[in-house]
PDB file of C-alpha atoms in Angstrom:
ATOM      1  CA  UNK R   1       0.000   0.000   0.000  1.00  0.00           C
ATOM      2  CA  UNK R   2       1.121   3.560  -0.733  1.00  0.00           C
ATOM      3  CA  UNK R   3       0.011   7.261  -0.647  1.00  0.00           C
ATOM      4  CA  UNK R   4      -0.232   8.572  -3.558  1.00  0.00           C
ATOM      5  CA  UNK R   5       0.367  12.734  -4.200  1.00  0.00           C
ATOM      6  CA  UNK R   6      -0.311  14.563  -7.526  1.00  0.00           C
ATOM      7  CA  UNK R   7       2.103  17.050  -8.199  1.00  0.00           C
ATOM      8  CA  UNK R   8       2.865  19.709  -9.951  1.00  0.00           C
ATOM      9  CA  UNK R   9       5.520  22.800  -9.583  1.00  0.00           C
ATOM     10  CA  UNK R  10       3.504  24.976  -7.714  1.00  0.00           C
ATOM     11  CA  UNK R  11       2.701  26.117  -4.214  1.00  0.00           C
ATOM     12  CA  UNK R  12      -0.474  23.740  -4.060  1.00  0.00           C
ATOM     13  CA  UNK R  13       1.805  20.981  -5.360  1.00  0.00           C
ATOM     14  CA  UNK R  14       4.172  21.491  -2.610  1.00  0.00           C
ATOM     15  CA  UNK R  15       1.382  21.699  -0.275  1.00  0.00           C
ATOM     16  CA  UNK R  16       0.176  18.693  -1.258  1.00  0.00           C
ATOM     17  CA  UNK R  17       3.384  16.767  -1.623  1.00  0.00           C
ATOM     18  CA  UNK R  18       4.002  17.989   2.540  1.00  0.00           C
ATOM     19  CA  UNK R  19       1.174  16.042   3.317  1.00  0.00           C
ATOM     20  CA  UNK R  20       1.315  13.623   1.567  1.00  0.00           C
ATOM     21  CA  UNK R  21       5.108  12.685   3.355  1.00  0.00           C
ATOM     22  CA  UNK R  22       3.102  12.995   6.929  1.00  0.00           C
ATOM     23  CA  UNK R  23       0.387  10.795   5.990  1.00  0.00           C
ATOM     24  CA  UNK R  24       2.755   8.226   4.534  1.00  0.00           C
ATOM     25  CA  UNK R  25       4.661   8.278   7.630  1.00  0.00           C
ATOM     26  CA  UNK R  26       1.810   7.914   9.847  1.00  0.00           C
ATOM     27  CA  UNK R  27       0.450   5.204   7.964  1.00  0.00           C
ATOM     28  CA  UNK R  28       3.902   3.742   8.260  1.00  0.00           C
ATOM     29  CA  UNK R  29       3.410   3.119   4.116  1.00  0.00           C
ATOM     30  CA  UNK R  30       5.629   4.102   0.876  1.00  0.00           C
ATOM     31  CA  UNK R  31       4.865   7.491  -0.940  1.00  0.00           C
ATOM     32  CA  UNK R  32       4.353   7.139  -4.750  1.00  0.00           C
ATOM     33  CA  UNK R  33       4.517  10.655  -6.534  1.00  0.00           C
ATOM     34  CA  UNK R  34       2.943  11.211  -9.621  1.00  0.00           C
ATOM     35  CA  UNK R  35       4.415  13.837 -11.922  1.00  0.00           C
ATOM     36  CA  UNK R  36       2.564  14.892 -15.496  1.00  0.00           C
ATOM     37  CA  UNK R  37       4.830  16.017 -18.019  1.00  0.00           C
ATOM     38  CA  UNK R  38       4.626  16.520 -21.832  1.00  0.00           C
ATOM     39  CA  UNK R  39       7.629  13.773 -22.310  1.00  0.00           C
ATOM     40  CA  UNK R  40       7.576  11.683 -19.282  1.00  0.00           C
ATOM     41  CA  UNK R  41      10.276   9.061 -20.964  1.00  0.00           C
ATOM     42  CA  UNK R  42      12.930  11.785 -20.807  1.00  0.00           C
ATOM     43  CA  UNK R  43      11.320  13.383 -17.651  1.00  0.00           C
ATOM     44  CA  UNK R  44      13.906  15.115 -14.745  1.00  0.00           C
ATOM     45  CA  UNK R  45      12.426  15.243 -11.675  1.00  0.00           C
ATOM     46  CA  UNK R  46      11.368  18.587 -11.251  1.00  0.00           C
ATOM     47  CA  UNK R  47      14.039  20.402  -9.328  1.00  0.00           C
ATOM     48  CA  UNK R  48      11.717  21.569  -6.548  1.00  0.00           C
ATOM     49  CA  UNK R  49      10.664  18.231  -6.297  1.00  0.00           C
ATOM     50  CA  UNK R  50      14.049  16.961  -5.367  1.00  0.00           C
ATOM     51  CA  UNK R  51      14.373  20.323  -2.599  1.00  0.00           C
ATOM     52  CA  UNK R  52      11.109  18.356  -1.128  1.00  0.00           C
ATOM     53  CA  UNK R  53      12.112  15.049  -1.278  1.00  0.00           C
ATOM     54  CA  UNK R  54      15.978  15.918   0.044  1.00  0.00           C
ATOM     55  CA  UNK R  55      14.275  18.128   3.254  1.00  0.00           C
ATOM     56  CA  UNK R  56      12.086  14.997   3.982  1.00  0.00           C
ATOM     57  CA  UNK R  57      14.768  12.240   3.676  1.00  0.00           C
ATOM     58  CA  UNK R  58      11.741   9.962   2.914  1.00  0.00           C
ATOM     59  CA  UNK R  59      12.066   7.056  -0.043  1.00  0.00           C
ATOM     60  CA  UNK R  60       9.228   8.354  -2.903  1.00  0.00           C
ATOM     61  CA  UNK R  61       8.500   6.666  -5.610  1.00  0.00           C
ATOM     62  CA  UNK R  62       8.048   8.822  -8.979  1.00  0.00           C
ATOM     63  CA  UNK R  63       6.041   8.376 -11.707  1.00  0.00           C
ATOM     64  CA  UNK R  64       5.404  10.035 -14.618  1.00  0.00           C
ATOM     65  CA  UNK R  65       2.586  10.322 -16.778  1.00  0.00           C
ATOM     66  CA  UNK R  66       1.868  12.249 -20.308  1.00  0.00           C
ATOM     67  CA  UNK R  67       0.357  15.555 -19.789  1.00  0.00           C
ATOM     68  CA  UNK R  68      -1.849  14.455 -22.835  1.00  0.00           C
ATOM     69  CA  UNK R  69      -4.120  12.278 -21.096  1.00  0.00           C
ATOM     70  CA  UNK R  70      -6.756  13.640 -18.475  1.00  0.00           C
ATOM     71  CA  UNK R  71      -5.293  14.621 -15.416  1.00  0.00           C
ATOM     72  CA  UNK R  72      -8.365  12.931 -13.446  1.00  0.00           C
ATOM     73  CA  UNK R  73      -7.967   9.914 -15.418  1.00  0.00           C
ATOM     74  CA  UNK R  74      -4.607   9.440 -14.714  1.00  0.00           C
ATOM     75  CA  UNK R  75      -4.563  10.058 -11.004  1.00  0.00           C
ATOM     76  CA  UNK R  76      -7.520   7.038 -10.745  1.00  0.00           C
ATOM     77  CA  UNK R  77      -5.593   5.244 -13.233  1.00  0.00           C
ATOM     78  CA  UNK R  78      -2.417   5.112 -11.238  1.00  0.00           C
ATOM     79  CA  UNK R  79      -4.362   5.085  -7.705  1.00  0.00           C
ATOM     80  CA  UNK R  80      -5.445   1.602  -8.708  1.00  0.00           C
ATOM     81  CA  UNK R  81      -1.717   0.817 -10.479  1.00  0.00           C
ATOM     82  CA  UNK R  82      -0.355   1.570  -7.238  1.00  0.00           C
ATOM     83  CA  UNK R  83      -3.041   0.495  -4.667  1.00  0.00           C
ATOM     84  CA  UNK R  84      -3.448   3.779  -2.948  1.00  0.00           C
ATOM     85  CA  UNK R  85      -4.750   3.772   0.265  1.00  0.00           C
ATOM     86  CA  UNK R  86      -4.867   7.797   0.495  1.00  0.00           C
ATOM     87  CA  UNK R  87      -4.589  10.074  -2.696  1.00  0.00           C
ATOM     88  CA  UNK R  88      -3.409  13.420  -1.567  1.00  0.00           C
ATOM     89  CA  UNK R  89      -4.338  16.072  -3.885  1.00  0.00           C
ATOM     90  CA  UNK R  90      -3.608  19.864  -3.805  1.00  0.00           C
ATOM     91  CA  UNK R  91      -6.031  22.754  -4.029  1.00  0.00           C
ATOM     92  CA  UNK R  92      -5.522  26.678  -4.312  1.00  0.00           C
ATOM     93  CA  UNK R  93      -7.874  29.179  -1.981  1.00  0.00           C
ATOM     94  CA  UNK R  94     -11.455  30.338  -4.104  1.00  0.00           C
ATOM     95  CA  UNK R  95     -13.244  33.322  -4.380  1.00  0.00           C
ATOM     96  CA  UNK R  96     -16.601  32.555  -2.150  1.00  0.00           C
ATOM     97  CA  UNK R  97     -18.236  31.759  -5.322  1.00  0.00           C
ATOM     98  CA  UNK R  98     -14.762  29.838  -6.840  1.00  0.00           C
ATOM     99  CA  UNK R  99     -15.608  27.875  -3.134  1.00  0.00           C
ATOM    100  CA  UNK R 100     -18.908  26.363  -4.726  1.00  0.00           C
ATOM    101  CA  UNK R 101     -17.381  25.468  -8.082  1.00  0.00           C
ATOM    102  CA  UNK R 102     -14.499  22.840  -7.299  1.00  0.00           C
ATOM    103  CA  UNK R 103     -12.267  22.662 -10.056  1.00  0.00           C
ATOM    104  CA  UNK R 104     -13.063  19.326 -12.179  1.00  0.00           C
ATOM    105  CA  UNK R 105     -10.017  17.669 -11.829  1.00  0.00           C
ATOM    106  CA  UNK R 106     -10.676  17.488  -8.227  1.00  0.00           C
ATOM    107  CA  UNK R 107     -14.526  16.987  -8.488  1.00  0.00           C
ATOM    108  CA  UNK R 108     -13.889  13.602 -10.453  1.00  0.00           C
ATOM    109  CA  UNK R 109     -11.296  12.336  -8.182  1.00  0.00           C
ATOM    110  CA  UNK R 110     -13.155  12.881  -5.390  1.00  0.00           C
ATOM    111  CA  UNK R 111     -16.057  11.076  -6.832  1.00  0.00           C
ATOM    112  CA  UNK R 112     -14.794   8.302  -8.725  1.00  0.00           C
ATOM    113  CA  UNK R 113     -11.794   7.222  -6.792  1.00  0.00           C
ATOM    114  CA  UNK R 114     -11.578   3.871  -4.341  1.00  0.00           C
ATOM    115  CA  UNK R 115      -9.294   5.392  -2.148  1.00  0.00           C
ATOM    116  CA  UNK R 116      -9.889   8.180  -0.102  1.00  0.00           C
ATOM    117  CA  UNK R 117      -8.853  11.090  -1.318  1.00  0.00           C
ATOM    118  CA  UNK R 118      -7.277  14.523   1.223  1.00  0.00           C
ATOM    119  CA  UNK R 119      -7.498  18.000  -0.682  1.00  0.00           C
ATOM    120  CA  UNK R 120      -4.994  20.126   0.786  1.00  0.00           C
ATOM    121  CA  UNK R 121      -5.227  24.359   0.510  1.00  0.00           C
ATOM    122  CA  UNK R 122      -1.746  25.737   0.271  1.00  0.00           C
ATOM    123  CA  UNK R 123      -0.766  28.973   2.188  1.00  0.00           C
ATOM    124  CA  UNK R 124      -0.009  30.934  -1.166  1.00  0.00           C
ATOM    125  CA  UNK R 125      -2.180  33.288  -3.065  1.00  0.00           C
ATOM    126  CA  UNK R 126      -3.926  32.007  -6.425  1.00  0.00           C
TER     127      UNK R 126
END
């Protein structure tokens, strides 16, 4: 079993990735990083990626995934490669009415996924 993290290079990825390292350790699992990218055979890890991974000293596994494909789909997809008990996904702050609307990527994984799924807010401005 794993936690699994969507990220991406940005505050809410970060965010997410943070929590995702505390819930894996808690859980006493492995953490499995996902990573879209428009080439993901010639992929580097993203360099603040590494910072992350290097401050937490914990073992993560990465994966990457075309950026072609739906991001929902391939978060489910590789929740169920990976047999995610948690997927950790991360969110930016909303306008009150932006609160009502979740973005779709979110909305879908939330809905369709096995796993539970944590949505994480990062500190950062939109």
């Amino acid at each position: 079993m794993t936690v699994l993290v969507a990220y991406n290079d940005s505050p809410q990825g970060s965010a997410a990735f943070e929590a995702a390292v505390e819930e894996a350790q808690r859980r006493n699992v492995g953490l499995t990083t996902l990573v879209l990218t428009p080439q993901p055979d010639d992929a580097p890890v993203p360099s603040a990626l590494s910072a992350l991974i290097a401050k937490h000293g914990q073992e993560v596994e990465i994966a990457f995934r075309s950026s072609s494909i739906d991001v929902a789909d391939a978060i489910l997809d590789h929740s169920d490669r990976v047999q995610a008990e948690l997927i950790v996904l991360g969110s930016r702050k909303r306008t009150p009415v932006g609160k009502f609307l979740m973005g779709s990527t979110t909305q879908r994984v939330l809905l369709d996924s096995s796993a539970p799924v944590l949505v994480v807010k990062s500190d950062s401005a939109p």
